[in-house]
Coordinates of C-alpha atoms in Angstrom, one line a residue:
Chain A
M1 CA -41.6 -132.3 -71.5
K2 CA -40.9 -129.8 -74.2
E3 CA -43.0 -130.2 -77.3
G4 CA -42.1 -129.1 -80.9
V5 CA -38.4 -129.6 -80.6
H6 CA -37.2 -131.9 -83.4
R7 CA -33.7 -133.2 -83.3
S8 CA -31.9 -134.4 -86.4
K9 CA -30.7 -137.9 -86.5
H10 CA -27.6 -136.8 -88.4
P11 CA -26.5 -133.4 -87.1
W12 CA -23.0 -133.7 -88.7
L13 CA -24.8 -134.0 -92.2
V14 CA -26.7 -130.7 -91.5
G15 CA -23.5 -129.0 -90.5
L16 CA -21.7 -130.2 -93.6
C17 CA -24.5 -128.9 -95.8
M18 CA -24.4 -125.5 -94.1
V19 CA -20.6 -125.3 -94.5
A20 CA -20.9 -126.2 -98.2
I21 CA -23.6 -123.5 -98.8
A22 CA -21.4 -120.9 -97.1
V23 CA -18.4 -121.9 -99.2
A24 CA -20.4 -121.7 -102.4
Y25 CA -21.9 -118.4 -101.4
F26 CA -18.6 -116.7 -100.6
S27 CA -16.9 -118.1 -103.7
L28 CA -19.7 -116.8 -105.9
L29 CA -19.4 -113.4 -104.3
G30 CA -15.9 -113.1 -105.7
Q31 CA -17.0 -113.9 -109.3
S32 CA -18.8 -111.3 -111.5
G33 CA -20.6 -114.0 -113.5
F34 CA -19.5 -112.3 -116.7
Q35 CA -17.2 -113.9 -119.3
E36 CA -13.9 -112.1 -119.9
P37 CA -13.4 -110.7 -123.4
G38 CA -12.0 -113.3 -125.8
D39 CA -9.6 -113.1 -128.7
Q40 CA -12.4 -112.3 -131.2
I41 CA -12.9 -108.9 -129.6
R42 CA -9.4 -108.0 -128.7
Y43 CA -7.2 -106.0 -131.1
D44 CA -3.8 -107.6 -131.3
V45 CA -1.0 -106.4 -133.5
S46 CA 1.8 -108.0 -131.5
S47 CA 2.7 -110.3 -134.3
F48 CA 3.3 -107.3 -136.5
R49 CA 5.1 -105.5 -133.7
D50 CA 7.4 -108.5 -133.3
L51 CA 8.6 -108.1 -136.9
D52 CA 11.0 -105.4 -135.9
H53 CA 12.5 -107.3 -133.0
I54 CA 15.6 -108.0 -135.0
E55 CA 19.3 -107.2 -134.7
T56 CA 20.1 -103.9 -136.5
R57 CA 23.4 -102.3 -137.4
F58 CA 22.4 -99.3 -135.3
V59 CA 22.6 -98.6 -131.6
E60 CA 21.4 -95.8 -129.4
T61 CA 24.5 -93.9 -128.3
G62 CA 23.2 -90.9 -126.5
I63 CA 20.4 -88.5 -125.5
I64 CA 20.2 -84.7 -125.7
E65 CA 17.8 -83.3 -123.1
P66 CA 16.9 -79.7 -124.1
G67 CA 14.9 -79.1 -120.9
I68 CA 12.2 -77.3 -122.7
D69 CA 8.4 -77.9 -122.6
K70 CA 6.9 -79.9 -125.5
P71 CA 9.7 -79.8 -128.1
K72 CA 8.2 -80.3 -131.5
A73 CA 10.7 -79.0 -134.1
M74 CA 14.3 -80.0 -134.8
C75 CA 16.8 -79.3 -137.5
V76 CA 20.6 -79.4 -138.2
G77 CA 22.5 -76.5 -139.7
E78 CA 25.1 -76.6 -142.4
D79 CA 27.7 -76.0 -139.7
G80 CA 26.5 -79.1 -137.8
K81 CA 24.7 -77.3 -135.0
I82 CA 21.5 -79.0 -133.7
Y83 CA 18.5 -76.8 -133.2
V84 CA 15.6 -77.9 -130.9
A85 CA 12.5 -75.7 -130.4
G86 CA 9.5 -76.1 -128.1
E87 CA 7.1 -74.0 -126.0
N88 CA 8.6 -70.4 -126.0
E89 CA 12.2 -71.6 -126.2
L90 CA 14.9 -72.7 -128.7
V91 CA 18.2 -74.4 -127.8
V92 CA 21.2 -74.7 -130.1
Y93 CA 23.8 -77.4 -129.6
G94 CA 27.4 -77.4 -130.9
P95 CA 30.1 -80.0 -131.2
E96 CA 29.9 -82.9 -128.7
D97 CA 26.2 -81.9 -128.2
K98 CA 27.2 -79.0 -125.9
E99 CA 24.6 -76.3 -125.4
L100 CA 25.7 -73.1 -127.2
V101 CA 22.8 -70.8 -126.8
R102 CA 19.2 -70.7 -125.6
F103 CA 16.7 -68.0 -126.4
E104 CA 13.0 -67.2 -126.1
I105 CA 10.8 -67.6 -129.1
K106 CA 7.1 -67.0 -129.6
A107 CA 4.8 -69.9 -128.8
S108 CA 5.6 -73.3 -130.1
P109 CA 6.8 -73.8 -133.7
I110 CA 5.7 -77.1 -135.4
C111 CA 8.6 -77.2 -137.9
M112 CA 12.0 -75.5 -138.4
T113 CA 14.9 -75.3 -140.7
V114 CA 18.1 -73.2 -141.0
A115 CA 19.5 -71.7 -144.2
E116 CA 23.2 -71.6 -145.1
D117 CA 23.5 -68.0 -143.9
G118 CA 22.1 -69.0 -140.5
T119 CA 18.6 -67.6 -140.9
L120 CA 16.1 -69.7 -139.0
F121 CA 12.8 -70.4 -140.7
M122 CA 10.2 -71.3 -138.0
G123 CA 6.9 -72.8 -139.1
Y124 CA 3.9 -72.1 -136.9
N125 CA 0.3 -73.3 -137.5
D126 CA -0.5 -70.5 -139.9
H127 CA 2.6 -68.4 -140.6
I128 CA 6.4 -68.5 -140.9
E129 CA 8.8 -66.4 -139.0
L130 CA 12.4 -65.7 -140.0
L131 CA 14.9 -65.3 -137.1
D132 CA 18.5 -64.4 -137.1
A133 CA 21.1 -66.3 -135.1
S134 CA 20.3 -64.3 -131.9
G135 CA 16.6 -65.1 -132.1
T136 CA 15.5 -61.7 -133.4
V137 CA 12.5 -61.8 -135.7
Q138 CA 13.5 -60.5 -139.2
A139 CA 10.3 -61.2 -141.1
V140 CA 6.9 -62.8 -140.8
W141 CA 5.2 -64.5 -143.8
D142 CA 1.5 -64.6 -143.2
S143 CA -0.7 -67.4 -144.3
V144 CA -1.8 -67.6 -147.9
S145 CA -4.5 -70.2 -147.4
E146 CA -7.6 -70.8 -145.4
Q147 CA -7.2 -73.2 -142.5
P148 CA -3.5 -73.7 -142.9
Y149 CA -1.5 -76.2 -140.8
L150 CA 2.2 -75.9 -141.6
T151 CA 4.1 -79.0 -140.7
S152 CA 7.4 -78.9 -142.5
I153 CA 9.8 -76.5 -144.1
A154 CA 12.9 -76.8 -146.3
V155 CA 15.2 -74.2 -147.9
S156 CA 17.1 -74.4 -151.1
D157 CA 19.4 -71.8 -152.6
E158 CA 16.6 -69.8 -154.1
E159 CA 13.4 -71.2 -152.8
V160 CA 11.5 -72.1 -149.6
Y161 CA 9.1 -75.1 -149.5
V162 CA 6.5 -75.3 -146.8
A163 CA 4.2 -78.3 -146.3
D164 CA 0.6 -77.2 -145.5
A165 CA -1.2 -80.3 -144.1
G166 CA -4.4 -78.3 -143.7
N167 CA -4.6 -77.7 -147.5
K168 CA -2.8 -80.8 -148.6
V169 CA -0.2 -78.9 -150.7
V170 CA 3.4 -77.7 -150.6
L171 CA 3.8 -74.0 -150.8
Q172 CA 6.7 -72.8 -152.9
Y173 CA 8.1 -69.4 -152.0
N174 CA 11.1 -67.4 -153.1
R175 CA 13.5 -66.3 -150.4
D176 CA 11.6 -63.0 -150.1
G177 CA 8.4 -64.7 -149.0
Q178 CA 6.6 -64.3 -152.3
L179 CA 4.4 -67.3 -153.1
L180 CA 5.4 -68.9 -156.4
S181 CA 3.2 -72.0 -156.7
R182 CA 1.3 -74.7 -154.9
I183 CA 2.8 -78.2 -155.4
G184 CA 1.1 -81.6 -155.1
K185 CA -2.5 -80.6 -155.9
K186 CA -4.5 -83.3 -157.5
D187 CA -4.1 -83.1 -161.3
L188 CA -4.9 -86.4 -163.0
K189 CA -4.1 -85.0 -166.5
N190 CA -0.5 -84.7 -165.4
D191 CA -0.5 -87.9 -163.3
I192 CA -0.4 -86.1 -160.0
P193 CA -2.6 -88.2 -157.6
G194 CA -2.8 -85.4 -155.1
I195 CA -1.3 -85.3 -151.6
E196 CA -3.6 -87.1 -149.1
V197 CA -3.4 -86.0 -145.5
P198 CA -5.7 -88.1 -143.3
S199 CA -3.9 -87.0 -140.1
P200 CA -1.9 -83.8 -139.4
Y201 CA 1.4 -85.1 -140.7
L202 CA 3.0 -83.9 -143.9
D203 CA 6.7 -83.8 -144.3
L204 CA 9.2 -82.8 -147.0
A205 CA 12.9 -82.6 -147.4
I206 CA 15.6 -81.7 -150.0
N207 CA 18.2 -84.4 -150.6
P208 CA 21.9 -83.7 -151.0
D209 CA 21.4 -83.6 -154.8
G210 CA 18.9 -80.7 -154.3
D211 CA 15.8 -82.7 -155.2
L212 CA 12.5 -82.0 -153.4
W213 CA 10.9 -85.1 -151.9
V214 CA 7.4 -84.9 -150.4
V215 CA 5.6 -87.6 -148.3
N216 CA 2.2 -88.6 -149.6
P217 CA 1.1 -90.0 -146.2
G218 CA -2.4 -91.2 -147.3
L219 CA -0.8 -93.1 -150.2
L220 CA 2.0 -94.4 -147.9
G221 CA 4.8 -93.3 -150.1
M222 CA 7.1 -90.6 -151.5
E223 CA 6.8 -88.2 -154.4
R224 CA 9.6 -86.2 -156.0
Y225 CA 8.7 -82.8 -157.6
R226 CA 10.5 -80.4 -159.9
N227 CA 10.5 -76.7 -158.9
D228 CA 8.0 -76.1 -161.7
S229 CA 5.5 -78.2 -159.7
S230 CA 5.6 -81.2 -162.0
L231 CA 5.9 -84.7 -160.6
V232 CA 9.1 -86.5 -161.5
T233 CA 8.6 -89.9 -159.8
S234 CA 6.8 -91.6 -156.9
W235 CA 6.7 -94.8 -155.0
Y236 CA 4.2 -96.2 -152.5
R237 CA 4.6 -99.0 -150.0
A238 CA 1.5 -100.0 -148.0
S239 CA 2.4 -103.0 -145.9
F240 CA 2.6 -104.3 -142.3
Q241 CA 5.9 -105.9 -143.2
L242 CA 9.2 -104.1 -142.5
D243 CA 9.7 -103.1 -146.1
G244 CA 6.5 -101.0 -146.2
F245 CA 4.5 -98.4 -144.3
S246 CA 1.6 -99.5 -142.0
G247 CA -1.3 -97.4 -140.7
C248 CA -3.5 -94.9 -142.4
C249 CA -0.8 -92.3 -143.0
N250 CA 2.9 -92.8 -143.0
P251 CA 5.8 -92.0 -143.0
T252 CA 5.2 -89.1 -140.6
H253 CA 8.7 -87.6 -140.8
I254 CA 11.7 -87.9 -143.2
A255 CA 15.3 -86.8 -143.4
F256 CA 18.3 -87.6 -145.6
M257 CA 21.6 -89.1 -144.6
N258 CA 24.7 -87.4 -146.0
D259 CA 25.0 -90.1 -148.7
G260 CA 21.4 -89.4 -149.9
K261 CA 19.7 -92.4 -148.2
L262 CA 16.2 -91.7 -147.0
I263 CA 15.4 -92.0 -143.3
T264 CA 11.7 -92.5 -142.4
A265 CA 9.8 -92.4 -139.1
E266 CA 6.4 -94.0 -138.8
K267 CA 3.6 -93.7 -136.3
G268 CA 1.4 -96.5 -134.9
L269 CA 4.1 -99.1 -135.0
V270 CA 6.9 -96.6 -134.4
R271 CA 9.9 -97.5 -136.6
I272 CA 12.8 -95.6 -138.1
K273 CA 14.0 -97.2 -141.3
I274 CA 16.3 -96.5 -144.3
Y275 CA 15.2 -96.6 -147.9
D276 CA 16.8 -96.0 -151.3
V277 CA 14.9 -92.9 -152.1
T278 CA 15.0 -93.3 -155.9
S279 CA 13.8 -96.9 -156.1
G280 CA 11.8 -97.0 -152.9
E281 CA 13.8 -100.1 -151.9
Y282 CA 13.8 -100.9 -148.2
Q283 CA 17.3 -101.2 -146.9
E284 CA 17.4 -101.6 -143.1
L285 CA 15.8 -100.9 -139.8
V286 CA 17.4 -98.3 -137.5
A287 CA 15.0 -98.7 -134.5
G288 CA 11.6 -100.2 -133.8
S289 CA 9.1 -101.0 -131.2
R290 CA 11.8 -102.2 -128.8
E291 CA 13.3 -98.8 -128.7
F292 CA 9.9 -97.0 -128.9
P293 CA 7.4 -99.3 -127.1
R294 CA 4.7 -96.9 -126.1
E295 CA 5.0 -93.9 -128.4
Q296 CA 2.2 -93.0 -130.8
S297 CA 4.6 -91.0 -133.0
L298 CA 7.9 -89.1 -132.9
K299 CA 7.9 -85.3 -133.2
D300 CA 10.7 -85.0 -135.7
I301 CA 13.8 -86.7 -137.1
A302 CA 17.0 -85.3 -138.5
V303 CA 20.5 -86.4 -139.5
D304 CA 23.5 -84.5 -138.3
K305 CA 26.9 -84.0 -140.1
K306 CA 28.3 -87.1 -138.4
N307 CA 25.5 -89.1 -140.0
R308 CA 23.9 -89.7 -136.6
I309 CA 20.1 -90.1 -136.7
L310 CA 18.3 -87.9 -134.3
A311 CA 14.8 -88.7 -133.1
L312 CA 12.8 -86.2 -131.1
D313 CA 10.9 -88.4 -128.7
P314 CA 7.8 -86.9 -127.0
R315 CA 8.0 -89.5 -124.1
N316 CA 11.0 -87.9 -122.5
N317 CA 11.0 -84.6 -124.4
A318 CA 14.5 -85.4 -125.6
V319 CA 16.5 -86.1 -128.7
R320 CA 17.6 -89.7 -128.9
V321 CA 20.7 -90.4 -130.9
F322 CA 21.2 -93.5 -133.1
E323 CA 24.4 -94.4 -135.0
L324 CA 26.0 -97.3 -136.7
K325 CA 27.4 -99.8 -134.1
E326 CA 30.9 -99.5 -135.5
A327 CA 30.8 -95.7 -135.0
G328 CA 29.2 -96.2 -131.6
D329 CA 31.9 -98.7 -130.5
E330 CA 34.6 -96.3 -131.6
K331 CA 33.0 -93.6 -129.6
R332 CA 32.8 -95.8 -126.5
T333 CA 36.5 -96.8 -126.8
Chain B
M1 CA -47.0 -104.5 -66.5
S2 CA -48.1 -101.4 -68.4
E3 CA -51.0 -101.6 -70.6
L4 CA -50.4 -100.9 -74.2
K5 CA -52.4 -98.1 -75.7
K6 CA -54.4 -99.2 -78.6
I7 CA -54.0 -97.1 -81.8
D8 CA -57.1 -96.8 -83.9
R9 CA -57.2 -96.2 -87.6
R10 CA -57.9 -92.4 -87.3
D11 CA -54.8 -91.9 -85.1
F12 CA -52.7 -93.9 -87.5
M13 CA -53.8 -91.8 -90.5
R14 CA -53.1 -88.5 -88.6
G15 CA -49.7 -89.7 -87.7
A16 CA -48.9 -90.7 -91.3
A17 CA -50.2 -87.4 -92.6
A18 CA -48.0 -85.5 -90.2
A19 CA -44.9 -87.6 -91.1
G20 CA -45.6 -87.1 -94.8
F21 CA -46.0 -83.3 -94.3
V22 CA -42.7 -83.0 -92.4
G23 CA -40.9 -85.2 -95.0
A24 CA -42.2 -83.2 -97.9
T25 CA -41.3 -79.9 -96.2
W26 CA -37.8 -81.2 -95.6
A27 CA -37.4 -82.4 -99.2
A28 CA -38.6 -79.0 -100.6
S29 CA -36.4 -77.0 -98.4
G30 CA -33.3 -79.0 -99.2
E31 CA -30.9 -78.7 -102.2
K32 CA -32.5 -80.2 -105.3
T33 CA -30.4 -82.9 -106.8
E34 CA -30.5 -83.6 -110.5
G35 CA -30.8 -87.1 -111.8
T36 CA -27.7 -88.9 -113.0
V37 CA -26.9 -91.5 -115.6
W38 CA -23.9 -93.7 -116.2
Q39 CA -21.4 -92.6 -118.8
L40 CA -17.8 -93.4 -119.7
D41 CA -15.0 -90.9 -120.3
P42 CA -13.3 -91.7 -123.6
S43 CA -10.1 -90.1 -122.5
K44 CA -9.7 -92.7 -119.8
C45 CA -10.9 -95.8 -121.8
T46 CA -8.3 -98.4 -122.5
Q47 CA -10.4 -100.5 -124.9
C48 CA -10.3 -103.6 -122.7
G49 CA -13.4 -105.2 -124.3
R50 CA -15.4 -105.5 -121.0
C51 CA -18.0 -103.1 -122.2
A52 CA -19.1 -105.9 -124.6
T53 CA -19.1 -108.7 -122.0
H54 CA -20.0 -107.1 -118.7
C55 CA -23.3 -105.3 -119.5
V56 CA -26.4 -106.9 -117.9
L57 CA -28.3 -106.4 -121.2
P58 CA -28.1 -109.1 -123.8
T59 CA -26.3 -106.7 -126.1
S60 CA -24.3 -104.0 -124.4
A61 CA -25.7 -100.5 -124.1
V62 CA -22.2 -99.2 -124.9
K63 CA -21.8 -98.3 -128.6
C64 CA -19.0 -97.0 -130.8
L65 CA -19.3 -93.4 -132.1
N66 CA -17.3 -91.8 -134.9
Q67 CA -16.3 -88.2 -134.4
F68 CA -16.4 -87.0 -138.0
N69 CA -14.4 -83.8 -137.6
I70 CA -11.4 -85.9 -136.4
C71 CA -11.9 -88.9 -138.8
G72 CA -9.5 -88.9 -141.8
Y73 CA -12.0 -90.7 -144.0
C74 CA -9.1 -93.0 -144.9
D75 CA -9.2 -95.6 -147.6
L76 CA -6.9 -97.7 -145.5
C77 CA -9.0 -97.4 -142.3
F78 CA -7.6 -99.6 -139.6
G79 CA -10.8 -99.3 -137.6
Y80 CA -12.6 -101.0 -140.5
L81 CA -10.0 -103.3 -142.0
Q82 CA -8.2 -106.3 -140.4
P83 CA -4.5 -105.7 -140.0
G84 CA -2.8 -107.3 -143.0
S85 CA -6.1 -107.7 -144.9
R86 CA -5.6 -108.7 -148.6
N87 CA -8.0 -106.1 -150.0
R88 CA -9.4 -102.7 -149.0
D89 CA -13.0 -103.7 -149.6
T90 CA -16.2 -104.7 -147.8
G91 CA -15.5 -108.4 -147.9
A92 CA -16.3 -110.0 -144.5
E93 CA -12.8 -111.5 -144.3
N94 CA -11.3 -108.1 -144.5
Q95 CA -13.4 -106.4 -141.8
L96 CA -12.1 -105.9 -138.3
C97 CA -15.5 -105.6 -136.6
P98 CA -16.7 -109.0 -135.3
T99 CA -20.3 -108.0 -136.0
A100 CA -19.8 -106.0 -139.3
A101 CA -21.2 -103.0 -137.6
I102 CA -19.2 -100.4 -139.5
K103 CA -20.6 -99.3 -142.8
R104 CA -18.1 -98.1 -145.4
T105 CA -19.4 -95.6 -148.0
Y106 CA -17.4 -94.2 -150.9
I107 CA -17.4 -90.4 -151.1
E108 CA -14.7 -89.5 -153.6
A109 CA -11.3 -90.9 -154.5
P110 CA -9.8 -91.9 -152.1
Y111 CA -12.1 -91.0 -149.2
Y112 CA -14.7 -93.2 -147.5
E113 CA -17.2 -92.4 -144.7
Y114 CA -17.5 -94.8 -141.8
L115 CA -20.9 -95.0 -140.0
I116 CA -21.7 -97.2 -137.1
D117 CA -24.7 -99.5 -137.2
E118 CA -25.5 -99.3 -133.5
D119 CA -28.0 -102.2 -133.7
R120 CA -25.1 -104.4 -134.5
C121 CA -22.4 -102.8 -132.4
I122 CA -21.6 -104.7 -129.2
G123 CA -19.2 -102.0 -127.8
C124 CA -16.1 -104.2 -127.9
A125 CA -13.8 -101.3 -128.8
K126 CA -11.8 -103.3 -131.2
C127 CA -12.1 -100.6 -133.8
V128 CA -11.5 -97.9 -131.2
N129 CA -8.2 -99.4 -130.3
A130 CA -7.2 -99.8 -134.0
C131 CA -8.1 -96.2 -134.8
M132 CA -6.2 -95.0 -131.8
V133 CA -3.0 -96.9 -132.7
F134 CA -2.9 -96.3 -136.5
G135 CA -5.4 -93.5 -137.2
N136 CA -6.7 -90.3 -135.8
A137 CA -8.6 -91.8 -132.8
S138 CA -11.9 -90.7 -134.1
F139 CA -13.8 -93.8 -132.9
Y140 CA -14.8 -93.9 -129.2
L141 CA -17.3 -95.5 -126.9
Q142 CA -20.3 -94.1 -125.2
I143 CA -23.3 -95.5 -123.3
R144 CA -26.4 -95.0 -125.3
Q145 CA -28.9 -93.6 -122.8
D146 CA -32.0 -94.9 -124.8
I147 CA -30.7 -98.4 -124.3
C148 CA -29.1 -98.3 -120.9
I149 CA -31.4 -99.2 -118.0
N150 CA -29.2 -97.2 -115.6
C151 CA -28.5 -99.8 -113.0
N152 CA -27.9 -98.6 -109.5
E153 CA -24.5 -100.2 -109.7
C154 CA -23.3 -100.5 -113.3
S155 CA -21.7 -103.8 -113.8
I156 CA -19.4 -102.5 -116.5
A157 CA -18.3 -99.7 -114.2
K158 CA -17.5 -102.3 -111.6
A159 CA -15.3 -104.2 -114.0
C160 CA -13.7 -101.3 -115.8
P161 CA -9.9 -101.4 -115.2
S162 CA -9.3 -97.7 -115.9
D163 CA -12.1 -96.3 -113.8
S164 CA -13.6 -94.6 -116.9
F165 CA -17.2 -94.8 -115.7
S166 CA -19.0 -92.2 -113.6
E167 CA -22.5 -90.9 -113.0
V168 CA -23.0 -87.7 -115.0
P169 CA -26.0 -85.3 -115.0
A170 CA -28.9 -86.6 -117.0
S171 CA -29.1 -83.2 -118.7
K172 CA -25.6 -83.8 -120.2
P173 CA -25.5 -87.5 -120.7
Y174 CA -22.7 -87.8 -123.3
I175 CA -19.0 -87.0 -123.2
Y176 CA -18.1 -86.1 -126.8
L177 CA -14.4 -86.0 -127.9
T178 CA -14.6 -82.4 -129.0
G179 CA -17.5 -81.4 -126.7
D180 CA -20.1 -81.1 -129.4
E181 CA -22.8 -83.5 -130.5
S182 CA -22.9 -82.1 -134.0
T183 CA -19.4 -83.4 -134.7
T184 CA -20.5 -87.0 -134.3
K185 CA -22.7 -86.6 -137.3
P186 CA -21.4 -86.7 -140.9

């Protein structure tokens, strides 16, 4: 007779316990034991993003793909030609967005404009280059400041205005490249709050009436200056609502429609909107987070002679074209 | 049946000494490996929040840093303020950080300095996400090596959805946004 062997009276109960232990063990193996992050520690701006999910009068009607690396600068000439510049290359488009010419340029300009006589003004980090229509460099204007970062350029009949984000000023030159003045420096005696540039975006533009408008990105608004550097008027709109500018520093880019309305582009919640530039009154949304769901910011915006709004989108390195639905419908029919 | 040879204490000690000598010689002749510590790559981080919840320590060893040479010193700092907050001040209702770990100090109109109180920071990355969306992305997360107990298998690394964690040489335990520790100091 064998000794020490002890048989259970309820072997099925022991088996059941072992199965239960095994199930518990393997189910716990699949769990980390840590709680997933809750709402208190999640950053959620979807409710603000949803504000621009509305019907607009604008529709995306086309795309221009310049096929160049990292395009950053775009402008429209008086003759309606569209210029797009990127890494070592510049492309010019004519009527019906057909490519006219493509030539090599030095490095990658950050901003660009074209004068009535066809001279191209290219803004690099720290200097400006003037090119003729064939891409030949005619002149180079060296930096006049320490740590410059030139982000926008506009040309009037007699003057050239350059936004220097590094020094938070607008440099006013004559057409020969002689520096005339620095606009936008803090001067509380003359009610100039000073241009604030928390991030490297500072844009300016001249409207169809010839007025110089400069973005004050840190104050989330616009300022108009005379050519003697004095401030004419200003308006600021800090808000997450559609009628204002959100984020630390917006708008990032501006342009004017042919009737003088202001087009703005914002980063963060990427939106293109229209304002009355004089009053600062919000008018309508052109495109929002539905059209730009993942972008951090656009590279540039412009308006062509057909009043189409052009947005240089870094996601696909292309120019996206927006126009009024009626115009878009006519085009499609 | 063969008779087992008995090993006395002296034989055992000789054998152990010989094995120790061989092992030490092999270790000395081999390539020396530097110690490693866990760290997260800010360029891969997606601010999921798990650094706050998945560390084995009571308060996470992951902390937020501010890279001061990137920071805009904004008055309207979205890393500091709740989106849509009524006022730009230090009121608790206006602050984004769930533990009020960001200290806002006035410098000159209209600039403010933002310092992280690491004793309060839980590494949730809420401010990192906000600064990335609306600001200059100067806030970022790092594992503080003086707090981390350097688990063999980091539980946050295991849960990280973007594979941001890796073991880095202990001599270079941090991954700064611009590669320089001095730029994390004001």
